[in-house]
mmCIF file of C-alpha atoms in Angstrom:
data_model
loop_
_atom_site.group_PDB
_atom_site.id
_atom_site.type_symbol
_atom_site.label_atom_id
_atom_site.label_comp_id
_atom_site.label_asym_id
_atom_site.label_seq_id
_atom_site.Cartn_x
_atom_site.Cartn_y
_atom_site.Cartn_z
ATOM 1 C CA UNK A 1 -27.987 224.784 191.802
ATOM 2 C CA UNK A 2 -24.786 226.649 192.490
ATOM 3 C CA UNK A 3 -24.184 224.722 195.691
ATOM 4 C CA UNK A 4 -24.683 221.444 193.735
ATOM 5 C CA UNK A 5 -22.178 222.448 191.023
ATOM 6 C CA UNK A 6 -19.646 223.511 193.746
ATOM 7 C CA UNK A 7 -20.026 220.152 195.466
ATOM 8 C CA UNK A 8 -19.637 218.255 192.236
ATOM 9 C CA UNK A 9 -16.497 220.287 191.338
ATOM 10 C CA UNK A 10 -15.017 219.683 194.778
ATOM 11 C CA UNK A 11 -15.831 215.998 194.498
ATOM 12 C CA UNK A 12 -14.293 215.686 191.071
ATOM 13 C CA UNK A 13 -11.020 217.363 192.273
ATOM 14 C CA UNK A 14 -10.825 215.192 195.384
ATOM 15 C CA UNK A 15 -11.873 211.793 193.958
ATOM 16 C CA UNK A 16 -10.719 212.003 190.316
ATOM 17 C CA UNK A 17 -8.855 215.159 189.402
ATOM 18 C CA UNK A 18 -7.651 216.285 185.931
ATOM 19 C CA UNK A 19 -4.456 214.353 186.182
ATOM 20 C CA UNK A 20 -6.109 211.005 186.586
ATOM 21 C CA UNK A 21 -8.648 211.865 183.942
ATOM 22 C CA UNK A 22 -5.899 212.757 181.521
ATOM 23 C CA UNK A 23 -4.043 209.453 182.224
ATOM 24 C CA UNK A 24 -7.266 207.521 181.710
ATOM 25 C CA UNK A 25 -7.930 209.309 178.410
ATOM 26 C CA UNK A 26 -4.431 208.614 177.182
ATOM 27 C CA UNK A 27 -4.701 204.862 178.068
ATOM 28 C CA UNK A 28 -8.045 204.690 176.351
ATOM 29 C CA UNK A 29 -6.687 206.284 173.155
ATOM 30 C CA UNK A 30 -3.757 203.930 173.151
ATOM 31 C CA UNK A 31 -5.849 200.780 173.810
ATOM 32 C CA UNK A 32 -8.340 201.809 171.051
ATOM 33 C CA UNK A 33 -5.611 202.617 168.588
ATOM 34 C CA UNK A 34 -3.684 199.447 169.138
ATOM 35 C CA UNK A 35 -6.888 197.370 168.797
ATOM 36 C CA UNK A 36 -7.741 199.180 165.573
ATOM 37 C CA UNK A 37 -4.234 198.799 164.276
ATOM 38 C CA UNK A 38 -4.196 195.029 164.981
ATOM 39 C CA UNK A 39 -7.542 194.629 163.328
ATOM 40 C CA UNK A 40 -6.486 196.766 160.315
ATOM 41 C CA UNK A 41 -3.189 194.913 159.766
ATOM 42 C CA UNK A 42 -4.812 191.472 159.459
ATOM 43 C CA UNK A 43 -3.908 189.956 156.229
ATOM 44 C CA UNK A 44 -1.141 192.383 155.431
ATOM 45 C CA UNK A 45 1.607 190.982 153.160
ATOM 46 C CA UNK A 46 5.054 191.986 154.338
ATOM 47 C CA UNK A 47 6.482 191.166 150.887
ATOM 48 C CA UNK A 48 4.110 193.775 149.251
ATOM 49 C CA UNK A 49 5.338 196.298 152.021
ATOM 50 C CA UNK A 50 8.970 195.745 151.002
ATOM 51 C CA UNK A 51 8.043 196.097 147.323
ATOM 52 C CA UNK A 52 6.162 199.345 148.114
ATOM 53 C CA UNK A 53 9.184 200.623 149.948
ATOM 54 C CA UNK A 54 11.371 200.156 146.899
ATOM 55 C CA UNK A 55 8.782 201.851 144.644
ATOM 56 C CA UNK A 56 9.071 205.155 146.512
ATOM 57 C CA UNK A 57 11.154 207.367 144.190
ATOM 58 C CA UNK A 58 14.442 208.407 145.726
ATOM 59 C CA UNK A 59 13.962 212.008 144.774
ATOM 60 C CA UNK A 60 10.663 212.160 146.565
ATOM 61 C CA UNK A 61 12.386 210.724 149.612
ATOM 62 C CA UNK A 62 14.995 213.382 149.341
ATOM 63 C CA UNK A 63 12.457 216.186 148.944
ATOM 64 C CA UNK A 64 10.540 214.764 151.937
ATOM 65 C CA UNK A 65 13.826 214.873 154.003
ATOM 66 C CA UNK A 66 14.246 218.505 152.994
ATOM 67 C CA UNK A 67 10.744 219.203 154.181
ATOM 68 C CA UNK A 68 11.519 217.530 157.555
ATOM 69 C CA UNK A 69 14.703 219.755 157.867
ATOM 70 C CA UNK A 70 12.515 222.730 157.146
ATOM 71 C CA UNK A 71 9.971 221.629 159.800
ATOM 72 C CA UNK A 72 12.654 221.275 162.446
ATOM 73 C CA UNK A 73 14.342 224.683 161.433
ATOM 74 C CA UNK A 74 10.830 226.233 161.942
ATOM 75 C CA UNK A 75 10.435 224.435 165.196
ATOM 76 C CA UNK A 76 13.552 226.190 166.592
ATOM 77 C CA UNK A 77 11.507 229.460 166.636
ATOM 78 C CA UNK A 78 8.962 228.027 169.031
ATOM 79 C CA UNK A 79 11.373 228.493 171.988
ATOM 80 C CA UNK A 80 13.018 231.635 170.501
ATOM 81 C CA UNK A 81 9.599 233.316 170.235
ATOM 82 C CA UNK A 82 8.670 232.269 173.796
ATOM 83 C CA UNK A 83 11.990 233.547 175.196
ATOM 84 C CA UNK A 84 11.479 236.913 173.631
ATOM 85 C CA UNK A 85 7.865 237.032 174.781
ATOM 86 C CA UNK A 86 8.746 236.465 178.488
ATOM 87 C CA UNK A 87 11.718 238.998 178.189
ATOM 88 C CA UNK A 88 14.644 236.622 178.322
ATOM 89 C CA UNK A 89 16.573 238.345 175.476
ATOM 90 C CA UNK A 90 20.033 237.313 176.795
ATOM 91 C CA UNK A 91 19.453 233.712 175.619
ATOM 92 C CA UNK A 92 20.835 233.438 172.146
ATOM 93 C CA UNK A 93 19.084 231.821 169.212
ATOM 94 C CA UNK A 94 21.479 228.839 169.061
ATOM 95 C CA UNK A 95 20.498 227.804 172.600
ATOM 96 C CA UNK A 96 16.803 228.294 171.865
ATOM 97 C CA UNK A 97 17.322 226.125 168.733
ATOM 98 C CA UNK A 98 19.157 223.530 170.716
ATOM 99 C CA UNK A 99 16.392 223.447 173.364
ATOM 100 C CA UNK A 100 13.526 223.248 170.895
ATOM 101 C CA UNK A 101 14.989 220.540 168.827
ATOM 102 C CA UNK A 102 16.222 218.306 171.588
ATOM 103 C CA UNK A 103 13.188 218.701 173.893
ATOM 104 C CA UNK A 104 10.703 217.958 171.088
ATOM 105 C CA UNK A 105 12.511 215.033 169.496
ATOM 106 C CA UNK A 106 13.559 213.306 172.691
ATOM 107 C CA UNK A 107 10.344 214.132 174.612
ATOM 108 C CA UNK A 108 8.019 213.134 171.778
ATOM 109 C CA UNK A 109 9.927 209.837 171.171
ATOM 110 C CA UNK A 110 10.143 208.913 174.830
ATOM 111 C CA UNK A 111 6.631 209.939 175.661
ATOM 112 C CA UNK A 112 5.077 212.222 178.342
ATOM 113 C CA UNK A 113 6.270 215.222 176.412
ATOM 114 C CA UNK A 114 5.270 217.683 179.075
ATOM 115 C CA UNK A 115 7.666 216.202 181.659
ATOM 116 C CA UNK A 116 10.516 214.934 179.443
ATOM 117 C CA UNK A 117 10.589 218.070 177.231
ATOM 118 C CA UNK A 118 10.331 220.316 180.229
ATOM 119 C CA UNK A 119 13.230 218.534 182.025
ATOM 120 C CA UNK A 120 15.461 218.893 178.923
ATOM 121 C CA UNK A 121 14.544 222.559 178.623
ATOM 122 C CA UNK A 122 15.324 223.193 182.338
ATOM 123 C CA UNK A 123 18.755 221.402 181.908
ATOM 124 C CA UNK A 124 19.653 223.714 178.987
ATOM 125 C CA UNK A 125 18.214 227.026 180.123
ATOM 126 C CA UNK A 126 19.275 226.723 183.818
ATOM 127 C CA UNK A 127 22.838 227.604 182.573
ATOM 128 C CA UNK A 128 21.472 230.983 181.581
ATOM 129 C CA UNK A 129 19.843 231.765 184.794
ATOM 130 C CA UNK A 130 16.244 230.664 183.930
ATOM 131 C CA UNK A 131 14.163 229.235 186.740
ATOM 132 C CA UNK A 132 11.545 226.344 186.595
ATOM 133 C CA UNK A 133 8.757 229.026 186.380
ATOM 134 C CA UNK A 134 10.472 230.555 183.305
ATOM 135 C CA UNK A 135 10.704 227.127 181.776
ATOM 136 C CA UNK A 136 7.024 226.440 182.492
ATOM 137 C CA UNK A 137 6.179 229.741 180.695
ATOM 138 C CA UNK A 138 8.239 228.671 177.692
ATOM 139 C CA UNK A 139 6.548 225.378 177.511
ATOM 140 C CA UNK A 140 3.117 227.027 177.682
ATOM 141 C CA UNK A 141 3.852 229.550 174.961
ATOM 142 C CA UNK A 142 5.463 226.888 172.704
ATOM 143 C CA UNK A 143 2.387 224.728 173.208
ATOM 144 C CA UNK A 144 0.221 227.773 172.366
ATOM 145 C CA UNK A 145 2.126 228.192 169.076
ATOM 146 C CA UNK A 146 1.578 224.562 168.234
ATOM 147 C CA UNK A 147 -2.183 224.662 168.959
ATOM 148 C CA UNK A 148 -2.909 227.947 167.165
ATOM 149 C CA UNK A 149 -1.099 226.630 164.126
ATOM 150 C CA UNK A 150 -2.920 223.312 164.192
ATOM 151 C CA UNK A 151 -6.322 224.896 164.808
ATOM 152 C CA UNK A 152 -5.844 227.405 161.999
ATOM 153 C CA UNK A 153 -4.808 224.776 159.461
ATOM 154 C CA UNK A 154 -7.380 222.233 160.638
ATOM 155 C CA UNK A 155 -10.099 224.819 160.486
ATOM 156 C CA UNK A 156 -9.125 226.028 157.018
ATOM 157 C CA UNK A 157 -8.678 222.459 155.673
ATOM 158 C CA UNK A 158 -11.921 221.118 157.172
ATOM 159 C CA UNK A 159 -13.954 224.107 155.899
ATOM 160 C CA UNK A 160 -12.602 223.452 152.426
ATOM 161 C CA UNK A 161 -12.718 219.666 152.398
ATOM 162 C CA UNK A 162 -14.899 218.632 155.318
ATOM 163 C CA UNK A 163 -15.322 215.036 153.946
ATOM 164 C CA UNK A 164 -11.532 214.486 154.575
ATOM 165 C CA UNK A 165 -12.129 214.015 158.211
ATOM 166 C CA UNK A 166 -15.308 211.955 158.005
ATOM 167 C CA UNK A 167 -13.463 208.574 157.764
ATOM 168 C CA UNK A 168 -11.753 209.378 161.212
ATOM 169 C CA UNK A 169 -14.371 211.175 163.235
ATOM 170 C CA UNK A 170 -17.339 209.420 161.579
ATOM 171 C CA UNK A 171 -19.217 212.717 161.353
ATOM 172 C CA UNK A 172 -21.063 213.988 158.257
ATOM 173 C CA UNK A 173 -19.221 216.654 156.216
ATOM 174 C CA UNK A 174 -21.720 219.305 157.278
ATOM 175 C CA UNK A 175 -20.889 218.753 160.868
ATOM 176 C CA UNK A 176 -17.186 218.777 160.125
ATOM 177 C CA UNK A 177 -17.557 222.158 158.345
ATOM 178 C CA UNK A 178 -19.253 223.517 161.449
ATOM 179 C CA UNK A 179 -16.401 222.292 163.617
ATOM 180 C CA UNK A 180 -13.965 223.987 161.208
ATOM 181 C CA UNK A 181 -15.864 227.274 161.384
ATOM 182 C CA UNK A 182 -15.824 226.931 165.156
ATOM 183 C CA UNK A 183 -12.021 226.555 165.182
ATOM 184 C CA UNK A 184 -11.538 229.624 162.998
ATOM 185 C CA UNK A 185 -14.101 231.581 165.050
ATOM 186 C CA UNK A 186 -12.180 230.605 168.202
ATOM 187 C CA UNK A 187 -8.906 231.986 166.902
ATOM 188 C CA UNK A 188 -10.740 235.161 165.701
ATOM 189 C CA UNK A 189 -12.277 235.548 169.197
ATOM 190 C CA UNK A 190 -8.775 235.104 170.744
ATOM 191 C CA UNK A 191 -7.433 237.852 168.502
ATOM 192 C CA UNK A 192 -10.357 240.176 169.400
ATOM 193 C CA UNK A 193 -9.595 239.444 173.131
ATOM 194 C CA UNK A 194 -5.981 240.394 172.669
ATOM 195 C CA UNK A 195 -6.915 243.605 170.835
ATOM 196 C CA UNK A 196 -9.441 244.882 173.267
ATOM 197 C CA UNK A 197 -7.156 244.791 176.281
ATOM 198 C CA UNK A 198 -5.740 247.993 177.717
ATOM 199 C CA UNK A 199 -2.426 246.387 177.793
ATOM 200 C CA UNK A 200 -0.932 242.966 176.986
ATOM 201 C CA UNK A 201 -3.089 240.124 178.349
ATOM 202 C CA UNK A 202 -1.954 237.937 181.160
ATOM 203 C CA UNK A 203 -2.838 234.357 182.199
ATOM 204 C CA UNK A 204 -2.133 232.650 185.547
ATOM 205 C CA UNK A 205 -2.562 233.368 189.164
ATOM 206 C CA UNK A 206 -0.872 232.795 192.622
ATOM 207 C CA UNK A 207 2.548 234.072 191.560
ATOM 208 C CA UNK A 208 2.573 232.342 188.196
ATOM 209 C CA UNK A 209 1.635 234.684 185.470
ATOM 210 C CA UNK A 210 2.654 234.677 181.814
ATOM 211 C CA UNK A 211 2.230 237.763 179.634
ATOM 212 C CA UNK A 212 0.722 236.776 176.301
ATOM 213 C CA UNK A 213 2.125 238.206 173.016
ATOM 214 C CA UNK A 214 0.317 241.147 171.397
ATOM 215 C CA UNK A 215 -2.113 240.589 168.490
ATOM 216 C CA UNK A 216 0.570 241.488 165.997
ATOM 217 C CA UNK A 217 3.089 239.061 167.515
ATOM 218 C CA UNK A 218 0.320 236.378 167.733
ATOM 219 C CA UNK A 219 0.070 236.592 163.949
ATOM 220 C CA UNK A 220 3.712 235.792 163.855
ATOM 221 C CA UNK A 221 3.082 232.967 166.317
ATOM 222 C CA UNK A 222 0.365 231.458 164.117
ATOM 223 C CA UNK A 223 2.618 231.767 161.070
ATOM 224 C CA UNK A 224 5.333 229.787 162.860
ATOM 225 C CA UNK A 225 2.942 226.957 163.710
ATOM 226 C CA UNK A 226 1.474 226.962 160.248
ATOM 227 C CA UNK A 227 4.789 226.767 158.433
ATOM 228 C CA UNK A 228 6.038 223.959 160.724
ATOM 229 C CA UNK A 229 2.840 222.014 160.175
ATOM 230 C CA UNK A 230 2.870 222.723 156.362
ATOM 231 C CA UNK A 231 6.446 221.272 156.047
ATOM 232 C CA UNK A 232 5.490 218.157 158.132
ATOM 233 C CA UNK A 233 2.296 217.534 156.009
ATOM 234 C CA UNK A 234 4.183 218.141 152.746
ATOM 235 C CA UNK A 235 6.783 215.658 153.733
ATOM 236 C CA UNK A 236 4.038 212.968 154.216
ATOM 237 C CA UNK A 237 2.349 214.117 150.965
ATOM 238 C CA UNK A 238 5.541 213.575 149.022
ATOM 239 C CA UNK A 239 5.865 209.978 150.283
ATOM 240 C CA UNK A 240 2.288 209.005 149.521
ATOM 241 C CA UNK A 241 1.479 206.685 146.651
ATOM 242 C CA UNK A 242 0.636 208.535 143.350
ATOM 243 C CA UNK A 243 -2.451 206.425 142.975
ATOM 244 C CA UNK A 244 -5.182 206.961 143.928
ATOM 245 C CA UNK A 245 -4.987 210.796 143.819
ATOM 246 C CA UNK A 246 -5.378 212.836 147.009
ATOM 247 C CA UNK A 247 -5.069 216.547 147.268
ATOM 248 C CA UNK A 248 -2.687 218.231 149.701
ATOM 249 C CA UNK A 249 -5.349 219.903 151.764
ATOM 250 C CA UNK A 250 -7.286 216.631 152.388
ATOM 251 C CA UNK A 251 -4.056 214.860 153.412
ATOM 252 C CA UNK A 252 -3.183 217.753 155.725
ATOM 253 C CA UNK A 253 -6.509 217.454 157.510
ATOM 254 C CA UNK A 254 -5.965 213.698 158.031
ATOM 255 C CA UNK A 255 -2.337 214.308 159.126
ATOM 256 C CA UNK A 256 -3.252 216.906 161.708
ATOM 257 C CA UNK A 257 -6.012 214.851 163.224
ATOM 258 C CA UNK A 258 -3.697 211.823 163.385
ATOM 259 C CA UNK A 259 -0.933 214.009 164.898
ATOM 260 C CA UNK A 260 -3.281 215.477 167.536
ATOM 261 C CA UNK A 261 -4.479 211.910 168.472
ATOM 262 C CA UNK A 262 -0.840 210.924 168.919
ATOM 263 C CA UNK A 263 -0.102 213.848 171.128
ATOM 264 C CA UNK A 264 -3.170 213.198 173.238
ATOM 265 C CA UNK A 265 -2.122 209.636 173.799
ATOM 266 C CA UNK A 266 1.346 210.534 175.143
ATOM 267 C CA UNK A 267 2.553 207.291 173.577
ATOM 268 C CA UNK A 268 6.345 207.241 172.735
ATOM 269 C CA UNK A 269 6.589 208.592 169.222
ATOM 270 C CA UNK A 270 2.769 208.339 168.918
ATOM 271 C CA UNK A 271 3.493 204.703 168.033
ATOM 272 C CA UNK A 272 0.365 202.820 166.998
ATOM 273 C CA UNK A 273 -1.946 205.795 167.514
ATOM 274 C CA UNK A 274 -0.667 207.971 164.622
ATOM 275 C CA UNK A 275 -0.379 205.019 162.293
ATOM 276 C CA UNK A 276 -3.795 203.539 163.098
ATOM 277 C CA UNK A 277 -5.419 206.940 162.557
ATOM 278 C CA UNK A 278 -3.721 207.305 159.141
ATOM 279 C CA UNK A 279 -4.768 203.848 158.106
ATOM 280 C CA UNK A 280 -8.365 204.337 159.138
ATOM 281 C CA UNK A 281 -8.701 207.811 157.604
ATOM 282 C CA UNK A 282 -7.266 206.795 154.172
ATOM 283 C CA UNK A 283 -9.101 203.506 153.279
ATOM 284 C CA UNK A 284 -8.724 204.224 149.577
ATOM 285 C CA UNK A 285 -5.028 203.415 149.691
ATOM 286 C CA UNK A 286 -3.513 199.925 149.887
ATOM 287 C CA UNK A 287 -2.560 199.089 153.459
ATOM 288 C CA UNK A 288 0.875 197.860 152.268
ATOM 289 C CA UNK A 289 1.587 201.062 150.359
ATOM 290 C CA UNK A 290 0.397 203.190 153.196
ATOM 291 C CA UNK A 291 2.476 201.262 155.802
ATOM 292 C CA UNK A 292 5.516 201.726 153.514
ATOM 293 C CA UNK A 293 4.895 205.550 153.478
ATOM 294 C CA UNK A 294 4.516 205.566 157.285
ATOM 295 C CA UNK A 295 7.804 203.573 157.792
ATOM 296 C CA UNK A 296 9.742 206.040 155.630
ATOM 297 C CA UNK A 297 8.136 208.991 157.346
ATOM 298 C CA UNK A 298 8.847 207.616 160.786
ATOM 299 C CA UNK A 299 12.589 207.075 159.851
ATOM 300 C CA UNK A 300 12.818 210.713 158.535
ATOM 301 C CA UNK A 301 10.786 212.491 161.174
ATOM 302 C CA UNK A 302 11.213 210.397 164.237
ATOM 303 C CA UNK A 303 14.232 208.050 164.275
ATOM 304 C CA UNK A 304 16.957 210.200 162.562
ATOM 305 C CA UNK A 305 16.176 213.387 164.531
ATOM 306 C CA UNK A 306 15.922 211.349 167.736
ATOM 307 C CA UNK A 307 19.388 209.805 167.159
ATOM 308 C CA UNK A 308 20.834 213.323 166.368
ATOM 309 C CA UNK A 309 19.274 214.757 169.512
ATOM 310 C CA UNK A 310 20.576 211.950 171.767
ATOM 311 C CA UNK A 311 24.095 212.508 170.275
ATOM 312 C CA UNK A 312 23.984 216.185 170.751
ATOM 313 C CA UNK A 313 22.792 215.979 174.420
ATOM 314 C CA UNK A 314 25.279 213.200 175.110
ATOM 315 C CA UNK A 315 28.208 215.178 173.740
ATOM 316 C CA UNK A 316 27.037 218.273 175.551
ATOM 317 C CA UNK A 317 26.856 216.495 178.857
ATOM 318 C CA UNK A 318 30.296 214.935 178.303
ATOM 319 C CA UNK A 319 31.706 218.318 177.492
ATOM 320 C CA UNK A 320 30.148 220.049 180.508
ATOM 321 C CA UNK A 321 30.755 217.241 183.061
ATOM 322 C CA UNK A 322 34.039 215.731 181.893
ATOM 323 C CA UNK A 323 35.953 217.944 179.463
ATOM 324 C CA UNK A 324 35.365 221.299 181.117
ATOM 325 C CA UNK A 325 36.282 220.167 184.686
ATOM 326 C CA UNK A 326 39.363 218.433 183.365
ATOM 327 C CA UNK A 327 40.332 221.632 181.571
ATOM 328 C CA UNK A 328 39.771 223.655 184.683
ATOM 329 C CA UNK A 329 41.847 221.260 186.796
ATOM 330 C CA UNK A 330 44.645 221.370 184.277
ATOM 331 C CA UNK A 331 44.460 225.212 184.133
ATOM 332 C CA UNK A 332 44.735 225.399 187.902
ATOM 333 C CA UNK A 333 47.553 222.872 188.056
ATOM 334 C CA UNK A 334 49.544 224.874 185.486
ATOM 335 C CA UNK A 335 48.977 228.182 187.290
ATOM 336 C CA UNK A 336 50.153 226.519 190.624
ATOM 337 C CA UNK A 337 53.304 225.129 188.891
ATOM 338 C CA UNK A 338 54.010 228.540 187.334
ATOM 339 C CA UNK A 339 53.604 230.235 190.717
ATOM 340 C CA UNK A 340 55.979 227.830 192.420
ATOM 341 C CA UNK A 341 58.546 228.283 189.607
ATOM 342 C CA UNK A 342 58.478 232.091 190.105
ATOM 343 C CA UNK A 343 58.607 231.899 193.922
ATOM 344 C CA UNK A 344 61.669 229.684 193.980
ATOM 345 C CA UNK A 345 64.148 232.088 192.239
ATOM 346 C CA UNK A 346 62.888 234.881 194.677
ATOM 347 C CA UNK A 347 63.513 232.729 197.687
ATOM 348 C CA UNK A 348 67.010 231.777 196.355
ATOM 349 C CA UNK A 349 67.918 235.465 195.902
ATOM 350 C CA UNK A 350 66.783 236.352 199.374
ATOM 351 C CA UNK A 351 68.965 233.531 200.855
ATOM 352 C CA UNK A 352 72.035 234.882 199.009
ATOM 353 C CA UNK A 353 71.382 238.282 200.464
ATOM 354 C CA UNK A 354 71.284 236.957 203.987
ATOM 355 C CA UNK A 355 74.547 235.090 203.456
ATOM 356 C CA UNK A 356 76.297 238.263 202.178
ATOM 357 C CA UNK A 357 75.086 240.167 205.259
ATOM 358 C CA UNK A 358 76.664 237.697 207.568
#
């Protein structure tokens, strides 16, 4: 039996591999989501969508925008926490904030966040002496913060309102509650594993090892993920139609599941996947009203931060590659000119001394 499992594992690695399996899963999710979205949007009246957009109260949009700002402010602590965990204390908070914000917004909007976000992080952190291995550790710990926060909120929400996820996963509420308990039990087991170690736990092998945060710091890590997710879900909740009523916890469960599907698809901005999941999971709402909510949310959470990030990175690259080299050349030129000006009177004085000696 052991030989059979070893052969199957070797054959899987050689013939398929986790990378190909991940790509296939992403394509499958995108195709299914787009098909569902096209089917769901049949018969939608664009005029009603425009009317629904105008019916969203301006103060609710403003409050949702503040929640988005709060979410991205919390997001900056993902990298800051990871940097302190791996011992890179010389990197200031402002650089961690820049890296978190730009890598997430640009990477998530372009797609393939692992690669695009990692490349942006390396471009920023390499100026502070961090290596590709350090950046990989930061990406891992930031991802761990995201998943711990998501699993905690999802477990709590599905345990409280298990029926909220039934429209999406097509499982009975009792099964959803079991899944929720499993999520919370998994987090509890992770904390127990951290607490029972003689020293801080490590993950990795062959020269790549990341030291995990202690149990106390992991509580802070979970809190960061929960607050970030709470702000995002609250922004969506504020934009939802007031009728029919939906409680915040139920919407948070739907929002998290839709977000996780979007991340799993690696689609740019989770386009199509996130939207289809929200439309399928909330059939009690008018399609037009829900689409209006999704449009405003995408503008606030995706488009505006993406534009800001592109502008910041563009200005940063312009400053580093154009302005600073020009300033350095100008400084060297002025220094050479000043040196030549000082040397000329000295040479003239030496020539006068030679003439007098003659």
